[in-house]
Amino acid sequence: MTSPLMNTYPPQPVTFVRGQGSELWDVDGKRYLDFLCGLAVTGLGHAHPVVADALAEQARTLLHVSNLYGTVVGPEVAATLDRLIGGDTGKVFFANSGGEANECAIKLARKWGGRGKHVVVSAFGSFHGRTLATLHATGQPAKHETFQPLPEGFRHAAWNDLEDFERIIDPSVAAILLEPVQGEGGVQPATAEFFHGIRELCDERGLLFMVDEVQTGLGRTGEWFGFQHFGVQPDVVTMAKALGNGVPIGACWARADVADAFVPGDHATTYGGQPLAASAARAVLQVMEAEDVPARARRAGDLLQRALAEVPGVANVRGLGLLIAAELDVGIDAKQVASDALDAGLVVNAVTTTALRIAPSLLVSDDEIDEGVAILTKVLS
Ligand code: PLP
């Protein structure tokens, strides 16, 4: 039977029907250990009871009224995010996805910069989304070709190469947009020197430093936000994925004076920050703070990274916290290994042709780590 879905994804090898914590079950009742979390989304695992209860309660109370009217939960979530980001005076725009959170950041940079100072510089190898603007911000020219012409106002410089960024900046540039760890680009962490250098460059030239925390944000790397590893404070931070633990929500935070560039009518979304998604985010943040997920991700990430490094067939391991890539020995096809692992009951993906991405729940147990590593060891041998 031909699929009623548009042909944008390769054939899906399995159909999942249920999840609990780090476990998934398919239509045939087969159990899997989920070390991918829907692409770093379900940080608290599947069907977390606090999130499920919050959703059910909110669904019975109020789903949606639009942003023409006030609601209670969104502002609470925004205040918590502001505290975790460490800005204390920032403001949040809620969106529905990572790409939309970045669209907000790009529009904010353009409004803040004014006419003629609108260019956003990002890194080669980056990933910022699939809308036309975020696709152009994404530093992967091969993904651009089919959709040319893309919106004007984007440039790219070499990852972790401060000099290349310095070279490319001119008065038309409003902002630099970077991931703390390039996720889709192969789990490539930034260096602390690079992030410090970019902060200084932005201060010297009067640019916004915008950090895309869509994949890295909310504990996954072992800090609340990836930039916090480097001790720099950005002007704009975007996030999505883990914020709703699977309920679509994104957010763009900006320093208050930057956020104030927007006035009513500049940007909008029908759903952004609506009570259902915001109540999921509020529950997620409550659990994350109670569980101290950054500390858990640091500890479990250390354990998992050390165990993976011992697996025959793994050449080296990179990443921060629980956002990990296992680079395989030369000649091993990561796609095939991910497929074999799925057959063996472990969900991971090939983030490049030679590396697996491993991003388990931030609440993953030591036993689950042992089980996942054992499955991978069996598959690779
Ligand atoms: N930015 C980063 C760093 C991402 O990893 C992703 C998705 O993988 C996006 C943006 C786009 O997010 P979404 O797919 O929710 O639009």
Coordinates of C-alpha atoms and ligand atoms in Angstrom, one line a residue:
M1 CA 0.0 0.0 0.0
T2 CA 1.4 3.4 -0.8
S3 CA 1.7 5.7 2.2
P4 CA -0.7 8.6 2.6
L5 CA 2.3 10.6 4.0
M6 CA 4.4 12.9 1.9
N7 CA 7.7 11.3 0.8
T8 CA 10.0 13.3 3.1
Y9 CA 11.4 10.5 5.2
P10 CA 13.0 7.2 4.2
P11 CA 10.8 4.1 4.8
Q12 CA 10.2 3.8 8.6
P13 CA 11.5 0.4 9.8
V14 CA 9.2 0.1 12.9
T15 CA 5.9 1.4 14.2
F16 CA 5.9 2.2 17.9
V17 CA 2.7 2.1 19.9
R18 CA 3.7 2.6 23.5
G19 CA 6.6 4.0 25.7
Q20 CA 7.5 4.0 29.3
G21 CA 10.6 5.6 30.7
S22 CA 13.5 4.4 28.4
E23 CA 11.4 1.6 26.9
L24 CA 9.4 1.4 23.7
W25 CA 7.1 -1.3 22.3
D26 CA 6.2 -1.8 18.6
V27 CA 2.9 -3.0 17.1
D28 CA 4.0 -6.6 17.5
G29 CA 4.7 -6.2 21.2
K30 CA 8.5 -6.2 20.8
R31 CA 10.4 -4.2 23.4
Y32 CA 13.2 -1.7 22.6
L33 CA 15.5 0.4 24.7
D34 CA 15.3 4.0 23.5
F35 CA 18.7 5.6 23.4
L36 CA 17.6 8.3 20.9
C37 CA 14.6 9.9 22.7
G38 CA 12.9 11.0 19.5
L39 CA 16.0 13.0 18.5
A40 CA 16.8 14.3 22.0
V41 CA 13.2 15.2 22.8
T42 CA 11.9 12.9 25.6
G43 CA 14.5 13.8 28.1
L44 CA 12.4 12.6 31.0
G45 CA 11.6 9.3 29.1
H46 CA 8.2 8.3 27.7
A47 CA 4.9 8.7 29.5
H48 CA 6.4 10.5 32.5
P49 CA 3.5 10.5 35.0
V50 CA 3.9 14.1 36.1
V51 CA 3.8 15.4 32.5
A52 CA 1.0 13.0 31.6
D53 CA -1.1 14.2 34.6
A54 CA -0.4 17.9 33.9
L55 CA -1.6 17.4 30.3
A56 CA -4.7 15.5 31.3
E57 CA -5.6 18.1 33.9
Q58 CA -4.9 21.0 31.5
A59 CA -6.9 19.3 28.7
R60 CA -9.9 19.3 31.1
T61 CA -9.4 22.9 32.1
L62 CA -8.4 25.1 29.1
L63 CA -6.7 24.2 25.8
H64 CA -6.5 27.4 23.9
V65 CA -7.6 31.0 23.7
S66 CA -4.9 32.5 21.3
N67 CA -2.3 35.1 22.3
L68 CA -4.9 37.9 22.0
Y69 CA -5.7 37.0 25.7
G70 CA -3.7 36.2 28.7
T71 CA -3.2 32.7 30.1
V72 CA -1.5 31.7 33.4
V73 CA 1.0 29.0 32.6
G74 CA 3.1 30.4 29.8
P75 CA 4.4 33.4 31.8
E76 CA 5.3 31.0 34.6
V77 CA 7.3 28.9 32.2
A78 CA 9.0 32.0 30.8
A79 CA 10.1 33.1 34.2
T80 CA 11.6 29.7 35.0
L81 CA 13.5 29.7 31.7
D82 CA 14.8 33.1 32.4
R83 CA 16.1 32.0 35.8
L84 CA 17.7 28.8 34.3
I85 CA 19.4 30.8 31.5
G86 CA 20.8 33.1 34.2
G87 CA 19.7 36.3 32.5
D88 CA 17.1 37.2 35.2
T89 CA 15.8 40.1 33.1
G90 CA 15.1 38.3 29.8
K91 CA 11.9 37.8 27.9
V92 CA 10.5 34.8 26.0
F93 CA 8.5 34.3 22.9
F94 CA 6.9 30.9 22.7
A95 CA 6.8 29.0 19.4
N96 CA 5.9 25.4 18.4
S97 CA 9.2 24.0 17.3
G98 CA 13.0 24.5 17.1
G99 CA 12.8 25.9 13.6
E100 CA 10.2 28.4 14.7
A101 CA 12.2 29.4 17.8
N102 CA 15.1 30.2 15.4
E103 CA 12.8 32.1 13.0
C104 CA 11.9 34.3 16.0
A105 CA 15.6 34.8 16.8
I106 CA 16.4 35.7 13.2
K107 CA 13.5 38.2 12.9
L108 CA 14.5 39.7 16.3
A109 CA 18.1 40.1 15.1
R110 CA 16.8 41.9 12.0
K111 CA 14.5 44.2 13.9
W112 CA 17.2 44.9 16.5
G113 CA 19.9 45.6 13.9
G114 CA 17.7 47.7 11.7
R115 CA 17.7 48.1 7.9
G116 CA 21.1 47.3 6.4
K117 CA 22.3 45.4 9.5
H118 CA 20.4 42.2 9.1
V119 CA 22.8 39.4 8.2
V120 CA 23.0 36.3 10.5
V121 CA 26.3 34.4 10.4
S122 CA 26.3 30.8 11.4
A123 CA 28.7 27.9 11.2
F124 CA 29.4 25.3 8.5
G125 CA 28.1 22.0 9.7
S126 CA 25.3 23.6 11.8
F127 CA 21.7 22.7 11.8
H128 CA 19.0 25.3 12.6
G129 CA 15.8 24.0 11.0
R130 CA 14.0 23.4 7.7
T131 CA 11.9 26.6 7.2
L132 CA 13.4 28.7 4.4
A133 CA 15.2 31.1 6.6
T134 CA 16.5 28.5 9.1
L135 CA 17.5 26.3 6.2
H136 CA 19.7 29.0 4.9
A137 CA 21.1 29.5 8.5
T138 CA 21.9 25.8 8.4
G139 CA 25.5 25.6 7.3
Q140 CA 25.0 22.6 5.0
P141 CA 25.1 23.8 1.4
A142 CA 24.0 20.4 0.0
K143 CA 20.6 20.9 1.8
H144 CA 20.2 24.4 0.2
E145 CA 20.5 23.5 -3.5
T146 CA 17.0 22.1 -4.2
F147 CA 15.3 25.2 -2.6
Q148 CA 17.3 28.1 -4.1
P149 CA 16.8 30.9 -4.1
L150 CA 16.8 31.0 -0.3
P151 CA 16.0 34.2 1.7
E152 CA 18.9 36.7 1.6
G153 CA 20.9 37.5 4.7
F154 CA 22.8 34.4 5.8
R155 CA 26.6 33.6 5.7
H156 CA 28.6 30.8 7.1
A157 CA 32.1 30.5 8.6
A158 CA 34.2 27.5 9.7
W159 CA 33.2 25.8 12.9
N160 CA 35.4 26.5 15.9
D161 CA 37.4 28.9 13.8
L162 CA 37.3 32.4 15.3
E163 CA 39.5 33.9 12.6
D164 CA 37.0 32.8 9.9
F165 CA 34.2 34.5 11.8
E166 CA 36.2 37.7 12.3
R167 CA 36.9 37.7 8.6
I168 CA 33.3 37.4 7.5
I169 CA 31.9 40.1 9.8
D170 CA 31.1 43.5 8.2
P171 CA 28.6 46.3 9.0
S172 CA 25.7 44.3 7.5
V173 CA 26.0 41.6 10.2
A174 CA 23.5 41.7 13.1
A175 CA 24.1 38.4 14.8
I176 CA 26.1 35.2 15.1
L177 CA 24.0 32.1 15.6
L178 CA 25.8 29.0 17.0
E179 CA 25.0 25.6 18.6
P180 CA 27.1 24.8 21.7
V181 CA 27.4 21.2 20.3
Q182 CA 26.6 20.8 16.6
G183 CA 24.0 18.0 17.0
E184 CA 22.8 17.1 13.5
G185 CA 26.3 18.0 12.2
G186 CA 27.7 15.0 13.9
V187 CA 27.8 15.9 17.7
Q188 CA 30.7 18.3 17.4
P189 CA 31.2 20.3 20.6
A190 CA 32.4 23.9 20.4
T191 CA 35.6 24.8 22.2
A192 CA 35.5 27.2 25.2
E193 CA 38.0 29.4 23.4
F194 CA 35.8 29.7 20.4
F195 CA 32.7 30.6 22.4
H196 CA 34.7 33.2 24.5
G197 CA 36.2 34.6 21.3
I198 CA 32.7 34.9 19.7
R199 CA 31.4 36.7 22.8
E200 CA 34.2 39.2 22.6
L201 CA 33.8 39.6 18.8
C202 CA 30.1 40.3 19.3
D203 CA 30.8 42.9 22.0
E204 CA 33.5 44.6 19.9
R205 CA 31.5 44.8 16.8
G206 CA 28.0 45.4 18.3
L207 CA 26.5 42.0 17.3
L208 CA 24.1 39.7 19.0
F209 CA 25.4 36.3 20.1
M210 CA 22.5 33.9 19.6
V211 CA 22.8 30.3 20.8
D212 CA 20.7 27.5 19.4
E213 CA 20.0 25.2 22.3
V214 CA 17.2 23.3 20.5
Q215 CA 19.1 20.0 20.8
T216 CA 21.5 20.8 23.7
G217 CA 19.2 22.7 26.0
L218 CA 17.6 21.7 29.3
G219 CA 20.1 19.5 30.9
R220 CA 21.2 17.2 28.1
T221 CA 24.8 18.2 28.0
G222 CA 25.2 18.3 31.8
E223 CA 24.4 21.9 32.3
W224 CA 20.9 23.5 31.9
F225 CA 22.2 25.0 28.7
G226 CA 25.2 24.1 26.6
F227 CA 26.7 27.6 26.6
Q228 CA 27.0 27.3 30.4
H229 CA 29.9 24.9 29.9
F230 CA 31.9 27.8 28.5
G231 CA 31.1 30.5 31.0
V232 CA 29.7 33.0 28.5
Q233 CA 26.3 34.7 28.5
P234 CA 24.6 35.0 25.1
D235 CA 22.1 37.6 24.1
V236 CA 19.5 35.3 22.6
V237 CA 18.8 31.6 23.4
T238 CA 16.5 29.3 21.4
M239 CA 15.2 25.9 22.6
A240 CA 12.5 23.3 21.8
K241 CA 12.8 19.5 21.9
A242 CA 13.2 18.7 25.6
L243 CA 11.0 21.6 26.7
G244 CA 7.8 19.7 26.1
N245 CA 9.1 16.1 26.5
G246 CA 7.3 15.4 23.2
V247 CA 4.6 18.0 23.3
P248 CA 5.5 20.5 20.5
I249 CA 6.8 23.8 22.1
G250 CA 9.7 26.0 21.3
A251 CA 11.0 29.2 22.9
C252 CA 13.2 32.1 22.0
W253 CA 14.7 33.9 25.0
A254 CA 16.4 37.3 24.6
R255 CA 18.0 39.8 27.0
A256 CA 15.3 42.3 27.9
D257 CA 16.7 45.3 26.0
V258 CA 17.1 43.1 22.9
A259 CA 13.7 41.6 23.2
D260 CA 12.2 45.1 23.4
A261 CA 13.1 45.6 19.8
F262 CA 9.9 43.7 19.1
V263 CA 6.6 45.7 19.3
P264 CA 3.1 44.3 18.9
G265 CA 2.6 43.2 15.3
D266 CA 6.2 42.3 14.6
H267 CA 5.9 38.6 15.3
A268 CA 3.1 36.2 16.2
T269 CA 1.9 32.6 16.3
T270 CA -1.6 31.2 16.9
Y271 CA -0.5 28.4 19.2
G272 CA 2.8 29.5 20.8
G273 CA 2.7 29.2 24.5
Q274 CA -0.9 27.9 24.6
P275 CA -2.0 26.4 27.9
L276 CA -1.6 22.7 26.9
A277 CA 2.0 23.0 25.6
A278 CA 2.9 25.4 28.4
S279 CA 1.5 23.0 31.1
A280 CA 3.7 20.2 29.6
A281 CA 6.7 22.5 29.8
R282 CA 5.9 23.6 33.3
A283 CA 5.7 20.0 34.5
V284 CA 8.9 19.1 32.6
L285 CA 10.8 21.9 34.2
Q286 CA 9.4 21.0 37.7
V287 CA 10.6 17.4 37.3
M288 CA 13.9 18.5 35.7
E289 CA 14.7 20.8 38.7
A290 CA 13.5 18.2 41.3
E291 CA 15.7 15.5 39.6
D292 CA 18.6 17.9 39.0
V293 CA 18.8 16.6 35.4
P294 CA 22.1 18.4 34.5
A295 CA 23.9 16.6 37.4
R296 CA 22.3 13.3 36.3
A297 CA 23.3 13.8 32.7
R298 CA 26.8 14.6 33.7
R299 CA 27.1 11.4 35.8
A300 CA 25.3 9.1 33.4
G301 CA 27.0 10.7 30.4
D302 CA 30.4 10.0 32.0
L303 CA 29.5 6.4 32.7
L304 CA 28.0 5.9 29.2
Q305 CA 30.9 7.6 27.3
R306 CA 33.5 5.5 29.2
A307 CA 31.6 2.3 28.6
L308 CA 31.1 3.1 24.8
A309 CA 34.8 3.8 24.5
E310 CA 35.5 0.1 25.5
V311 CA 33.1 -1.4 22.9
P312 CA 35.1 -3.2 20.1
G313 CA 34.4 -1.4 16.8
V314 CA 34.1 2.1 18.5
A315 CA 37.1 4.2 17.5
N316 CA 36.3 7.1 19.8
V317 CA 33.5 8.8 21.7
R318 CA 32.7 12.5 21.7
G319 CA 30.0 14.7 23.1
L320 CA 28.9 16.5 26.3
G321 CA 26.8 14.8 29.0
L322 CA 24.2 12.6 27.3
L323 CA 24.6 14.0 23.8
I324 CA 27.1 11.5 22.5
A325 CA 28.5 10.3 19.2
A326 CA 30.4 7.0 18.9
E327 CA 32.7 7.2 15.9
L328 CA 33.1 3.7 14.5
D329 CA 36.2 2.0 13.2
V330 CA 37.1 2.7 9.6
G331 CA 35.0 0.6 7.2
I332 CA 32.0 0.2 9.5
D333 CA 28.8 1.7 8.2
A334 CA 26.9 3.5 10.9
K335 CA 23.6 3.3 9.2
Q336 CA 23.9 -0.5 9.0
V337 CA 24.9 -0.6 12.7
A338 CA 21.9 1.5 13.7
S339 CA 19.6 -0.8 11.7
D340 CA 21.1 -3.9 13.3
A341 CA 20.8 -2.3 16.7
L342 CA 17.1 -1.6 16.1
D343 CA 16.6 -5.3 15.2
A344 CA 18.4 -6.2 18.4
G345 CA 16.1 -3.9 20.4
L346 CA 18.2 -0.7 20.8
V347 CA 17.1 2.6 19.3
V348 CA 20.1 4.8 18.2
N349 CA 20.7 6.6 14.9
A350 CA 23.5 7.2 12.4
V351 CA 24.3 10.9 12.8
T352 CA 27.0 10.7 10.1
T353 CA 27.9 7.8 7.8
T354 CA 30.6 6.8 10.4
A355 CA 29.1 7.7 13.8
L356 CA 26.1 6.7 15.9
R357 CA 24.2 9.3 18.0
I358 CA 23.4 8.2 21.4
A359 CA 21.0 10.4 23.4
P360 CA 19.2 8.4 26.1
S361 CA 16.7 9.8 28.7
L362 CA 18.3 12.1 31.2
L363 CA 16.8 9.8 33.8
V364 CA 18.4 6.7 32.3
S365 CA 19.5 4.1 34.9
D366 CA 22.8 2.4 35.3
D367 CA 21.2 -0.9 34.4
E368 CA 19.8 0.6 31.2
I369 CA 23.2 1.9 30.3
D370 CA 24.7 -1.6 30.8
E371 CA 21.9 -3.1 28.7
G372 CA 22.3 -0.6 25.9
V373 CA 26.1 -1.0 25.8
A374 CA 25.7 -4.8 25.8
I375 CA 23.3 -4.7 22.8
L376 CA 25.7 -2.5 20.9
T377 CA 28.7 -4.7 21.8
K378 CA 26.8 -7.7 20.4
V379 CA 25.8 -5.9 17.3
L380 CA 29.3 -4.6 16.6
S381 CA 30.8 -8.0 17.1
Ligands
PLP1 N1 18.1 23.6 15.8 C1 18.8 22.5 16.2 C2 20.1 22.6 16.9 C3 18.2 21.3 16.0 O1 18.9 20.2 16.3 C4 17.0 21.2 15.3 C5 16.4 19.9 15.1 O2 17.0 18.8 15.1 C6 16.3 22.4 15.0 C7 16.9 23.6 15.2 C8 15.0 22.3 14.3 O3 14.0 22.0 15.2 P1 12.6 21.5 14.7 O4 12.8 20.2 14.0 O5 11.8 21.4 16.0 O6 12.0 22.6 13.9

